[in-house]
Amino acid sequence: MRLLQRQVDGSFRLTENLLEQDVSQCPYAVLSHRWEQASEEVTFEDITQGAGRNKAGYKKIEFCGQQAAHDGLEYFWVDSCCIKKSSDSELSEAINSMYRWYSQAVRCYVYLSDVSTTKRRRGDEDPDNSWELTFRTSKWFTRGWTLQELLAPNLVEFFSREWKRLGDKKSLLQLIHEVTRIAVPALQGVSLSQFSVDERFHWAQNRCTTREEDWAYCLLGIFTISMPLIYGEGRERAIDRLRRKVSRAYQSKSHNTAPEELVKRLPSASGAPFNSFASQYEPLCLPNTRVGLLQHIYVWANGDDRRRIFWLNGSAGTGKSTIARTVARRYFDQHQLGASFFFSRGGGDAADASKFVTSIAFQLASIIPTLKHYISEISIEHSSIPNMSLRDQWQMLVLTPLSKLESNGHDTTYLIVVDALDECDDERNIGMILQLFAETQVLKAAKLRVLLTSRPEVPTRHSFSRIHENNYQSFDLNRVSRSIADHDITAFLENRFQSISQTNFLCADWPGEEVISYMTQIAGGLFIWAATACRFIGEGKRFAVDRLDKILKGSGSAVTEPEKYLDKIYITVLQNSASPKYTDEEKEAVYDMQRRVIGSIVILSSPLSVSSISRILSLKEEEVDQALSELHSILNVPKDRKHPLYLHHPSFRDFILNKDRCKSSNFWVNPKQAHQMLADSCLQLMSKSLRQDICNVGHPGRPAESIESSHIEQFLPSEVRYACLYWAQHVQKSGMQLRDGDKVHQFLKVYLLQWMEALSWMRRVTNGISAITLLISHTKRFAVYNRPGIEQSPLQVYSSALCFSPLTSIVRKQYESQIQTWIQKRPIATEEWSAVPVTLDGHRNSVAAIAFAPDGKQLVSGSYDHTIRLWDVESGVVFAPDGKRLLSCSYDGSVRIWDIKSEKEIMTLQEGSLPDGSVRLWDVHSGKTLQTANCSSGIEAIAFSPNGKQLALGCEDGSLWIWDTESGEPLTLLRDPRLGRVVSVAFSPNGKLIASGSGDSTIQIWDVESGKALTTTKEHFIARDVAFSSDSKQLVVAGGEDLTARLWDVDLGKTSMTWFHSNNVNCVASSPNDKRLASGLKDGAIWLWDIASSKSHPHHSQSAELPAILEEHNDEVRSLTISPDGKQLASASLDGTVRLWSIESDELLAILRGPTEGIHDVIFSRNGDWMISASYNCTAELWDARSGKMKKTLKGFMKQITAMEFSADSRQLAISSMGPIVHLWKIDPSETLLMLNGHSSRILAIAFSPDCRRLASGSLDGTIKLWETDTGQIILTLKGYNDEITAVSFSPDGRRLASGSMDGQTKLWDTKSGTVLARLEGHSYLVQCVAFSFDSKQIASASCNKTVRLWDAESGDLKEILELGTLISKLSFSTNGLYLNTDRGTLRLGGSHNPSLRQEQRQLDLFVSNQWITFGQNKLLWLPGQFRATSVATRGENVILGHRSGRMTFMRFDANFLGQLE
């Protein structure tokens, strides 16, 4: 290893090639950077020759040397110039050693050339974080080599283009995790061996390298392996070598787990193989039957026919499964059967396509021993294979392993037999499976042939039409000559009658050749007829002869079509179910019961057992048994009553439901009547079974996922689950005309909530929404609006769903009496649904782009969580105009087209990032580039004109261009670059206008033809996204940090309507009919608003939130604070007021009017006499809390106030702003001011000592200063942090100080000596606040990773971690040390409830996270989107929420009820 050594004169020299032991004596730093143009990077030769100073890359080396010297390091290493790349051996050694070199470095400096700190976004509260967006999109994160540079070093520091330090791997942990999706523990330094091979490969999935082989080589250190470099071998071969090496290394570390054991772990459908236990009695073709067809199949299977697929198709009953089973048996016996999978609808996992590929792979590995090794290797590398798509499973588990056999000279042909593909659980999977089989063409030596059977149904025929005819051959059993079919049926009948005669002691030649010949004629070529007839006769036992006579007499001679022969045998079986000795009345009773039972069985949406059918039909099990006793030749009736029964053949269902085929009124089942009867039975069963809290869980917030399925099944047996899931389907199929007062209406009036609860326990709420959509539209909004909460915790349907629904909701009115009484004070809900957004929760990170489908029925969203989600609206991404395809763009630079129906990627247009400022125009059918346009700076926004001939480009430098898509040349410059970067752009639907939003908070409307600005409006927010209405007259605008979406009048150039949100609005979309608005939020939620109905209500003219309530704020509530005596609440708002409320009565006591710029914080003094409020105009107002009068306006702050603190005696007030000075006021009596000036950078945290004689301040400069409050003199400066101090707090005795920093460190200091007493390590991100318990024995610290940690103040040991899901910025202990009081509520410490506590020692630990009010850290009440708070206060049983709209929500809960939940 060669290092650079900085000389006294500032130059650099290379050391000799140092050995490992020599390197250990030279502590060094490393530079991580992205190579720009190779010619501008300084090389090894440049350094040795003293050249390269004129190259752009030399500045990076200078910076690295200077920074290393600043950090006390003499040596540093830069990959571009410390490796002699002309030496293959040295290059190979370097690449194989590089991860180790990085891990041994003292510091790693990351230079981000595409991240600048000079940019500012007006409106940002913290300008220093304006680089965050470009940091997220930095190309450094897309390069392959930088992965190890991020993970290997312990200390990684990030620097901007201007060489300004942005933070390090610890302080930026959450941000880096969000960008890279690398697990937080890996970023924190946990050994990479703790992560699966699959996960580590996934970290590099979207990264790219200049040389294609380097994608594999850059991962050597990640897997701690070495291998030779072979440039020119290509990416795939390099990756293949890497995977082999990794697999062998992994197996060694796993104690050489046998491949057999690894293969056994693949999920397999046990009932699917042809020779499964359940199929052991299924018949094979008899000798001398199907001879020609079987021979044809054998010749194909054994020959060289290029067509690898043989499709055997035919109508129901033509013998497909028997032929498939016969072929499978032959090749199994010859050890040439690779695998078999016999699909069976209603057959459990035999209908489950998700286990298809893994089952095939499992069987292939069993028959081909050498394949086990390859499959086990892949299983090790990709532990999540069973959860991948069928295509990925097929590629990894079948094609790749089989292709590796070729190099070993393996040239055997293996047959795969798949039966009844049409009975696959999802018809979409039929086409996918056929496509997978077609891909076997790529296998040359290890050949696979596939025998596939199915009915010639439309989905299967369509799927085959998409496969080239050279890839398959088909055989239609319906076209087999009648003579051949008759010969085979005759042989079958002879065999079966011989068995029946022997079993029943009949003569050997019974029933004779003439009868068998006649029956063959009756069968009409259908094997199912022959099989059913023989089952019917054989089950008659001593009445076998009589049953044969019935068949012969019932068949007649006039039947000519094969289907009619089958109908005759079914009629005969049914007629036999009623004895001739029965009276007509008795026969009618038998037939009625039979129609009721059989009619229900054949229309079931999911199979049920005899026991379940009897209960759903309100029959005794004996009655069902009697109805089915003579029908076993048609139905498979298991002996175990708990197992589902099913038809021997689906042709019976077709027969019994078709009046033209089943002509007897005794047997024909009217499908509509059967559906209506079953629907009525379901409603009746649910009415008897459903009740509130049906699973007896008790707690209203108990998550559905926390309840074992066995517990749910105990209270919701299979028949009740069936009724809940399918009653609405049966109602729909019955053709019932719904009306007020009917059975459905009566059921929903009483049991709607209980039904939704049951569906939630079953994880099937979506089924309920679909059912309601089909049946009763006015309950749909209730279900859609409350779905997220009910899905999580079913009992929320009785609490959250009712109390937050609008007052005029029909459902709320109907079930008003069922609103839970433990909610003693309910929130004030809106009057109508029109003002309420539907919240779509699902993304785990900020929503970056949303778009409606052309029909407006679906919404697609793309998020920073690396997922794309498709939403049902009734229940950067762009749809193709036909709504069938989806275009997605990601920050790794990739552009992909997806098929919406199959959820599969169609093609990738772009892999990796484009150069800055470039735009490519693609043909989405061929994937070819049509044009490339280049701008002078990075492109921030892009939009096509409606006719596709023009392209609007908004650029980072502020320019807005119109380009011609045919020539790729710019047509018009619309904007002056000096006005700020363009962040959003959109064409109007008529193509005449362009709207643009810019970083300087202006919105402009442009005339496309003239290029002139029609309107230019300066707003107070940045328009992060814009979209026109369909008539081009209005604009939908995302207000970003303003937390709003707005409807903007194009002609007037101003806002006409505002929708308030609970978080930043990143993007917006308007549905094609302008009825819906979708807004994507920073917290990952999507809100759907009803635009049309909002417009129709006068009180929505300015706000589409709630009707204005005069007492409430007119703008966002930023802070809620409760007075020390717990009687008053102070709310601070951006409307420039502080309002005082009575907590007991919720009444407004006073309105304190401050600056119009808005107030962002307010606190009470310890004695409750004073309040101080901080305003956005950089002032603070001191109020008399008793009278509500302003005592004084405190000025002199150059920037926004960041911290305020009253002393314990309430006589002093300390305030810091975004500067290095603390302002200290003596409130009483002299009101003197001290300026504490000593820090070199802004102050982030302040705290008074308990005796009020000292003040601690923590600064961005990494120091803490202790001040004497009387004189303003510095007593002590505490050093030891590498990052800014974000929190400080004195112990109650004043002897110790706890501090937190940006990098997540918490330290305990001696305030007299300034020494560090303890380091409390564990937080991975910024520590927001710290606090001591009253006995000084505990410390609590809250971090921006949404956790609170509890520490032992003496030992420094971690005692407890609280995962909160929300940020905490204020924190204090209760007097008894058992609770934490925060700005989001109260937290109980020590886990479960302590029953030994006296009543006066207990607190109600109510807490508000993003979506939930919790109690005891268990969910209590779900908050819909519009009720999610920007500020929170709790006291006792009271919870108060402040909202973005200025609205306040007061709630009170029953303390006795909450006590019972503990």
mmCIF file of C-alpha atoms in Angstrom, residues 17-169:
data_model
loop_
_atom_site.group_PDB
_atom_site.id
_atom_site.type_symbol
_atom_site.label_atom_id
_atom_site.label_comp_id
_atom_site.label_asym_id
_atom_site.label_seq_id
_atom_site.Cartn_x
_atom_site.Cartn_y
_atom_site.Cartn_z
ATOM 1 C CA ASN A 17 4.914 0.281 -1.250
ATOM 2 C CA LEU A 18 4.428 -0.383 2.470
ATOM 3 C CA LEU A 19 3.925 -3.785 4.036
ATOM 4 C CA GLU A 20 0.997 -4.418 6.376
ATOM 5 C CA GLN A 21 3.082 -3.966 9.524
ATOM 6 C CA ASP A 22 4.518 -0.706 8.183
ATOM 7 C CA VAL A 23 1.080 0.686 7.387
ATOM 8 C CA SER A 24 -0.004 0.093 10.965
ATOM 9 C CA GLN A 25 2.656 2.583 12.064
ATOM 10 C CA CYS A 26 1.272 5.308 9.752
ATOM 11 C CA PRO A 27 -2.242 6.427 10.753
ATOM 12 C CA TYR A 28 -3.917 7.715 7.603
ATOM 13 C CA ALA A 29 -7.083 9.216 6.135
ATOM 14 C CA VAL A 30 -8.703 8.215 2.834
ATOM 15 C CA LEU A 31 -10.599 10.216 0.225
ATOM 16 C CA SER A 32 -13.825 8.855 -1.235
ATOM 17 C CA HIS A 33 -14.933 10.680 -4.340
ATOM 18 C CA ARG A 34 -16.657 10.210 -7.653
ATOM 19 C CA TRP A 35 -14.331 10.211 -10.644
ATOM 20 C CA GLU A 36 -15.185 12.950 -13.107
ATOM 21 C CA GLN A 37 -13.417 12.943 -16.473
ATOM 22 C CA ALA A 38 -10.528 10.462 -16.306
ATOM 23 C CA SER A 39 -8.198 12.961 -17.944
ATOM 24 C CA GLU A 40 -8.767 15.392 -15.056
ATOM 25 C CA GLU A 41 -7.935 12.911 -12.291
ATOM 26 C CA VAL A 42 -4.389 12.945 -10.884
ATOM 27 C CA THR A 43 -2.643 9.635 -11.536
ATOM 28 C CA PHE A 44 0.213 7.695 -9.954
ATOM 29 C CA GLU A 45 2.481 8.862 -12.761
ATOM 30 C CA ASP A 46 1.507 12.499 -12.181
ATOM 31 C CA ILE A 47 2.542 12.324 -8.525
ATOM 32 C CA THR A 48 5.827 10.549 -9.211
ATOM 33 C CA GLN A 49 6.688 13.048 -11.958
ATOM 34 C CA GLY A 50 5.591 16.108 -9.997
ATOM 35 C CA ALA A 51 2.852 16.842 -12.533
ATOM 36 C CA GLY A 52 -0.926 17.108 -12.453
ATOM 37 C CA ARG A 53 -1.269 20.363 -10.535
ATOM 38 C CA ASN A 54 -3.267 21.871 -13.409
ATOM 39 C CA LYS A 55 -5.819 19.059 -13.335
ATOM 40 C CA ALA A 56 -9.210 19.622 -11.729
ATOM 41 C CA GLY A 57 -8.722 16.536 -9.541
ATOM 42 C CA TYR A 58 -5.682 18.054 -7.838
ATOM 43 C CA LYS A 59 -7.938 20.229 -5.698
ATOM 44 C CA LYS A 60 -9.429 17.112 -4.149
ATOM 45 C CA ILE A 61 -5.989 15.844 -3.194
ATOM 46 C CA GLU A 62 -5.079 19.215 -1.714
ATOM 47 C CA PHE A 63 -8.274 19.244 0.303
ATOM 48 C CA CYS A 64 -7.708 15.719 1.581
ATOM 49 C CA GLY A 65 -4.155 16.577 2.647
ATOM 50 C CA GLN A 66 -5.234 19.772 4.370
ATOM 51 C CA GLN A 67 -8.133 18.095 6.152
ATOM 52 C CA ALA A 68 -5.900 15.220 7.250
ATOM 53 C CA ALA A 69 -3.374 17.713 8.624
ATOM 54 C CA HIS A 70 -6.186 19.543 10.430
ATOM 55 C CA ASP A 71 -7.138 16.215 12.021
ATOM 56 C CA GLY A 72 -3.533 15.531 13.031
ATOM 57 C CA LEU A 73 -2.792 12.978 10.309
ATOM 58 C CA GLU A 74 0.411 13.056 8.277
ATOM 59 C CA TYR A 75 -0.611 10.427 5.742
ATOM 60 C CA PHE A 76 -3.585 9.987 3.463
ATOM 61 C CA TRP A 77 -4.645 7.759 0.575
ATOM 62 C CA VAL A 78 -6.459 8.578 -2.692
ATOM 63 C CA ASP A 79 -7.379 5.757 -5.052
ATOM 64 C CA SER A 80 -6.731 7.711 -8.257
ATOM 65 C CA CYS A 81 -3.042 8.312 -7.570
ATOM 66 C CA CYS A 82 -1.888 5.815 -4.922
ATOM 67 C CA ILE A 83 -2.256 2.745 -7.127
ATOM 68 C CA LYS A 84 0.045 2.009 -10.025
ATOM 69 C CA LYS A 85 -2.658 0.878 -12.392
ATOM 70 C CA SER A 86 -0.226 0.044 -15.152
ATOM 71 C CA SER A 87 0.847 -2.921 -13.008
ATOM 72 C CA ASP A 88 -1.788 -5.664 -13.204
ATOM 73 C CA SER A 89 -0.452 -7.352 -10.085
ATOM 74 C CA GLU A 90 -0.533 -4.145 -8.029
ATOM 75 C CA LEU A 91 -4.020 -3.259 -9.284
ATOM 76 C CA SER A 92 -5.280 -6.751 -8.420
ATOM 77 C CA GLU A 93 -3.723 -6.611 -4.966
ATOM 78 C CA ALA A 94 -5.193 -3.162 -4.363
ATOM 79 C CA ILE A 95 -8.730 -4.124 -5.366
ATOM 80 C CA ASN A 96 -8.624 -7.274 -3.259
ATOM 81 C CA SER A 97 -7.248 -5.301 -0.289
ATOM 82 C CA MET A 98 -9.232 -2.107 -0.652
ATOM 83 C CA TYR A 99 -12.019 -2.873 1.828
ATOM 84 C CA ARG A 100 -9.407 -3.657 4.477
ATOM 85 C CA TRP A 101 -7.529 -0.452 3.686
ATOM 86 C CA TYR A 102 -10.686 1.593 4.109
ATOM 87 C CA SER A 103 -11.586 -0.163 7.357
ATOM 88 C CA GLN A 104 -8.132 0.575 8.804
ATOM 89 C CA ALA A 105 -8.304 4.284 7.936
ATOM 90 C CA VAL A 106 -8.658 6.696 10.848
ATOM 91 C CA ARG A 107 -11.010 8.895 8.811
ATOM 92 C CA CYS A 108 -12.692 8.776 5.441
ATOM 93 C CA TYR A 109 -13.514 12.078 3.734
ATOM 94 C CA VAL A 110 -16.349 11.893 1.220
ATOM 95 C CA TYR A 111 -16.242 14.684 -1.340
ATOM 96 C CA LEU A 112 -19.645 15.284 -2.942
ATOM 97 C CA SER A 113 -19.055 17.384 -6.032
ATOM 98 C CA ASP A 114 -22.779 17.558 -6.826
ATOM 99 C CA VAL A 115 -23.916 18.778 -3.387
ATOM 100 C CA SER A 116 -23.690 22.486 -2.741
ATOM 101 C CA THR A 117 -24.344 24.463 0.426
ATOM 102 C CA THR A 118 -24.622 27.791 -1.352
ATOM 103 C CA LYS A 119 -28.177 27.133 -2.499
ATOM 104 C CA ARG A 120 -31.005 28.338 -0.317
ATOM 105 C CA ARG A 121 -34.716 27.655 -0.547
ATOM 106 C CA ARG A 122 -36.740 30.545 0.640
ATOM 107 C CA GLY A 123 -39.174 29.423 3.249
ATOM 108 C CA ASP A 124 -36.916 26.767 4.746
ATOM 109 C CA GLU A 125 -36.857 27.096 8.502
ATOM 110 C CA ASP A 126 -33.287 25.791 8.601
ATOM 111 C CA PRO A 127 -31.246 27.119 5.655
ATOM 112 C CA ASP A 128 -28.259 24.982 6.656
ATOM 113 C CA ASN A 129 -30.230 21.901 5.613
ATOM 114 C CA SER A 130 -30.989 23.201 2.116
ATOM 115 C CA TRP A 131 -28.454 20.716 0.747
ATOM 116 C CA GLU A 132 -30.492 17.723 1.915
ATOM 117 C CA LEU A 133 -32.392 17.182 -1.343
ATOM 118 C CA THR A 134 -29.249 17.225 -3.492
ATOM 119 C CA PHE A 135 -27.532 15.044 -0.912
ATOM 120 C CA ARG A 136 -30.311 12.485 -1.383
ATOM 121 C CA THR A 137 -29.787 12.528 -5.139
ATOM 122 C CA SER A 138 -25.984 12.675 -5.148
ATOM 123 C CA LYS A 139 -24.434 10.385 -7.717
ATOM 124 C CA TRP A 140 -21.937 9.275 -5.101
ATOM 125 C CA PHE A 141 -24.643 6.962 -3.798
ATOM 126 C CA THR A 142 -25.076 5.375 -7.248
ATOM 127 C CA ARG A 143 -21.475 4.269 -7.757
ATOM 128 C CA GLY A 144 -20.359 0.730 -7.061
ATOM 129 C CA TRP A 145 -17.024 1.452 -5.386
ATOM 130 C CA THR A 146 -18.487 3.915 -2.897
ATOM 131 C CA LEU A 147 -20.483 1.165 -1.178
ATOM 132 C CA GLN A 148 -17.407 -0.215 0.571
ATOM 133 C CA GLU A 149 -16.167 3.320 1.167
ATOM 134 C CA LEU A 150 -19.383 3.982 3.075
ATOM 135 C CA LEU A 151 -19.417 0.754 5.087
ATOM 136 C CA ALA A 152 -15.770 -0.066 5.823
ATOM 137 C CA PRO A 153 -14.416 3.028 7.694
ATOM 138 C CA ASN A 154 -15.535 3.690 11.233
ATOM 139 C CA LEU A 155 -15.607 7.477 10.765
ATOM 140 C CA VAL A 156 -16.973 8.743 7.445
ATOM 141 C CA GLU A 157 -17.335 12.522 7.034
ATOM 142 C CA PHE A 158 -19.238 14.162 4.187
ATOM 143 C CA PHE A 159 -18.151 17.427 2.532
ATOM 144 C CA SER A 160 -19.948 19.606 0.000
ATOM 145 C CA ARG A 161 -18.661 20.999 -3.273
ATOM 146 C CA GLU A 162 -17.385 23.985 -1.291
ATOM 147 C CA TRP A 163 -15.479 21.647 1.110
ATOM 148 C CA LYS A 164 -17.938 22.420 3.895
ATOM 149 C CA ARG A 165 -18.543 19.596 6.353
ATOM 150 C CA LEU A 166 -22.128 18.366 6.178
ATOM 151 C CA GLY A 167 -21.918 15.766 8.918
ATOM 152 C CA ASP A 168 -20.719 12.211 9.342
ATOM 153 C CA LYS A 169 -22.072 8.728 9.005
#
